[in-house]
mmCIF file of C-alpha atoms in Angstrom:
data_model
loop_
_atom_site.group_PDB
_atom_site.id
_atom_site.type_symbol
_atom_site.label_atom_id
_atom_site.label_comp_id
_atom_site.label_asym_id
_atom_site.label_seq_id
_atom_site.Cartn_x
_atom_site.Cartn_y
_atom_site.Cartn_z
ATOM 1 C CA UNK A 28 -197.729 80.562 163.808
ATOM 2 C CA UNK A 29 -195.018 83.119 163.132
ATOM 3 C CA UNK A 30 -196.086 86.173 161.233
ATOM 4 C CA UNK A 31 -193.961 89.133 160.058
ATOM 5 C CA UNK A 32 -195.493 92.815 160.419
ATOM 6 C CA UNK A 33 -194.452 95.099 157.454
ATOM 7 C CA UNK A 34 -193.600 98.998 158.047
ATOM 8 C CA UNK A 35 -193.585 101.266 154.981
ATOM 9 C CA UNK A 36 -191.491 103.507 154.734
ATOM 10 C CA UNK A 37 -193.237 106.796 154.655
ATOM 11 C CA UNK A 38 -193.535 109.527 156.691
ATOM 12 C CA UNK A 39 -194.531 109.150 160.152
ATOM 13 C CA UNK A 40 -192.962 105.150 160.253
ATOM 14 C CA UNK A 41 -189.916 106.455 158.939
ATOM 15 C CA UNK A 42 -187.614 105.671 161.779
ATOM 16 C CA UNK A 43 -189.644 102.677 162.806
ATOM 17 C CA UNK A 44 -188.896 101.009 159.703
ATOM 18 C CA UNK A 45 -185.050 101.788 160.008
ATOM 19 C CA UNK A 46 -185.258 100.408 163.546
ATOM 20 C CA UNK A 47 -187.091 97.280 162.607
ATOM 21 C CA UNK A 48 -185.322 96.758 158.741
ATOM 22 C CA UNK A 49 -182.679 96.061 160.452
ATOM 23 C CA UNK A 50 -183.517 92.916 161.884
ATOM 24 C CA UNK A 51 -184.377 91.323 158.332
ATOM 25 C CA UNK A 52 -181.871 90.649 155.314
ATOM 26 C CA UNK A 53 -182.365 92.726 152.098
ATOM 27 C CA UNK A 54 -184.543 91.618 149.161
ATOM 28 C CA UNK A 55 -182.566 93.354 146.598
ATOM 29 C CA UNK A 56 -181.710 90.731 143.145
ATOM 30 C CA UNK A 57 -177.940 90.288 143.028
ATOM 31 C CA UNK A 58 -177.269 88.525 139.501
ATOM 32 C CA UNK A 59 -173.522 89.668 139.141
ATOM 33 C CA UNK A 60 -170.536 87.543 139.364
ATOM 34 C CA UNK A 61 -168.166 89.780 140.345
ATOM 35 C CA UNK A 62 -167.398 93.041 142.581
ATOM 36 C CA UNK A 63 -164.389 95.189 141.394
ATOM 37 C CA UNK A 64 -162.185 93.392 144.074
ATOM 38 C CA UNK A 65 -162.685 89.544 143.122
ATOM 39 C CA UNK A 66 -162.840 90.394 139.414
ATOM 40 C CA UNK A 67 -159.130 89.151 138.239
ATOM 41 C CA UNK A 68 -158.705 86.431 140.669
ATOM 42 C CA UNK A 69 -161.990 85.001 139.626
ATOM 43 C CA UNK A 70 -161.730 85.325 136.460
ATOM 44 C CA UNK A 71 -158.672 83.951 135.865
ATOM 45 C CA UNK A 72 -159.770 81.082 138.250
ATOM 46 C CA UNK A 73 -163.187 80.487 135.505
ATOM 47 C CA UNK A 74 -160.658 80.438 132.717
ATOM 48 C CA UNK A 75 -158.040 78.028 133.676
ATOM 49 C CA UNK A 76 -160.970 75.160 134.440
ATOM 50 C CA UNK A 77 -161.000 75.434 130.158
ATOM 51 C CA UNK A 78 -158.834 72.819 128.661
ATOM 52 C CA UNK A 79 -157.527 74.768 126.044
ATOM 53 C CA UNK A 80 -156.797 77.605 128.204
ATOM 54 C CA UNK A 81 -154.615 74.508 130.497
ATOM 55 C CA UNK A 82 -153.018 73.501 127.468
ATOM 56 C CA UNK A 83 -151.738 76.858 126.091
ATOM 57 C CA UNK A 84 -150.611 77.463 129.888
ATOM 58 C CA UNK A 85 -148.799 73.993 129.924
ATOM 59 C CA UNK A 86 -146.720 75.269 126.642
ATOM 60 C CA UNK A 87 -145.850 78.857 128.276
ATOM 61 C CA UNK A 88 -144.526 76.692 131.073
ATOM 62 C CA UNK A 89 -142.486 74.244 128.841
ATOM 63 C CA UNK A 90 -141.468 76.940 126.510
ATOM 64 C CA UNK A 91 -139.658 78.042 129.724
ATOM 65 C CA UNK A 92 -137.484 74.709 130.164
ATOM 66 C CA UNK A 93 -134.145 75.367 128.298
ATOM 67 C CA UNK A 94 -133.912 72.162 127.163
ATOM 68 C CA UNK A 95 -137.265 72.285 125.092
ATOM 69 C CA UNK A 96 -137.472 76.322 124.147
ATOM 70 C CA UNK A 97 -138.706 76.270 120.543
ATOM 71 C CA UNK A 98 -139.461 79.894 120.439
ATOM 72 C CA UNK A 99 -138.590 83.065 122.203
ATOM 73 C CA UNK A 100 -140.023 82.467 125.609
ATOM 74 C CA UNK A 101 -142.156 86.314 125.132
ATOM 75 C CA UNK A 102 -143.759 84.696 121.549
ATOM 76 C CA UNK A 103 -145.871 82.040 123.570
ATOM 77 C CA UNK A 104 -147.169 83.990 125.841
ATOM 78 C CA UNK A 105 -148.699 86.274 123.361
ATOM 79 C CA UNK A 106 -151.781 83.934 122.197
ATOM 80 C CA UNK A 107 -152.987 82.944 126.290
ATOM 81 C CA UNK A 108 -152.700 86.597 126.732
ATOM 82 C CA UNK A 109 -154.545 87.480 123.909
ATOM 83 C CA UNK A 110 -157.281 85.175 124.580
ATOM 84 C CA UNK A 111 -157.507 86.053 128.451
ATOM 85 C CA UNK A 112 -157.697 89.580 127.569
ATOM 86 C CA UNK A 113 -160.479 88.522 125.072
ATOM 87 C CA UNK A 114 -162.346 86.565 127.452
ATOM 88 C CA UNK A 115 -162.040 89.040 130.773
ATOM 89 C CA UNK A 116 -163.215 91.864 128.887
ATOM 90 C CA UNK A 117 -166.173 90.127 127.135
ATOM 91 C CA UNK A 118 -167.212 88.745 130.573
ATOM 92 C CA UNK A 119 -166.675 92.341 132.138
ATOM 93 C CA UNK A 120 -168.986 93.676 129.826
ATOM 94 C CA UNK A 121 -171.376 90.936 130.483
ATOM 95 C CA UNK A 122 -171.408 91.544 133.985
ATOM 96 C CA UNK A 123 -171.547 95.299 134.038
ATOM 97 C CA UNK A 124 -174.576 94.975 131.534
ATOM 98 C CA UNK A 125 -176.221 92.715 134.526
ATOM 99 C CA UNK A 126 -175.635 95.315 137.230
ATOM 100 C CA UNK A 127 -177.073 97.765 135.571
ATOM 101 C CA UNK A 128 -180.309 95.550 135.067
ATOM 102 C CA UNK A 129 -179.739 94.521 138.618
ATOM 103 C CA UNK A 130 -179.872 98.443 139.543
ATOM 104 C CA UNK A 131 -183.274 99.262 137.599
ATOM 105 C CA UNK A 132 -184.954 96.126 138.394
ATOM 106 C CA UNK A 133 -184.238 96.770 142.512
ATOM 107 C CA UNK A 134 -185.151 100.619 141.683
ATOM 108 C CA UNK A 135 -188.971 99.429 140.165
ATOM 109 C CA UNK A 136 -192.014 101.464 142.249
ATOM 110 C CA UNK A 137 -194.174 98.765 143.713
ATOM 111 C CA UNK A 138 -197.383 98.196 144.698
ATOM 112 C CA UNK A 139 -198.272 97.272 148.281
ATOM 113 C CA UNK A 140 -201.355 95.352 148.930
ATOM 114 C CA UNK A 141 -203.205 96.592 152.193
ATOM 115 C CA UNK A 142 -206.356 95.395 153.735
#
């Protein structure tokens, strides 16, 4: 059968296990949702599948029509703005709060069983 040989990395095996860790994918626990550069598009993308989030869009939109303007077109944008702020921030926080987790679990000493 297939079996995988394991290289610490300590001293002499040093550059051993760089050459052969390269080969393998990482084992490091990824939990987050975001990165810094997907953050707004994603977000935004999470929040429109909410219905109420649609509907508050779908009156910014009509607000815009001329014919149907009930209030200053600025006014109704205010609330979905409000609560997108609301939302991006909370889940921001959220997500920072899991990297950091992410970070000290992946940092944890280990123990390595050898016959």
């Amino acid at each position: 059968g297939k079996h995988r040989i394991v290289i610490p990395c300590l001293g002499n095996f040093k550059e051993e296990y760089e050459k052969v860790s390269k080969l393998y994918m990482n084992n490091k626990i990824r939990t987050t949702r975001y990165t810094l550069l997907n953050f707004l598009p994603r977000n935004l993308f999470e929040q429109f599948h909410r219905v109420a989030n649609l509907y508050f869009l779908f009156l910014v939109v009509l607000n815009w029509v001329p014919l149907v303007e009930a209030f200053q077109k600025e006014i109704t944008m205010l609330p979905l703005l409000g609560v997108l702020t609301i939302i991006a921030v909370k889940d921001g926080l959220e997500d920072y709060s899991r990297y950091k987790m992410d970070k000290q679990i992946n940092n944890l000493v280990t123990k390595v069983y050898s016959r």
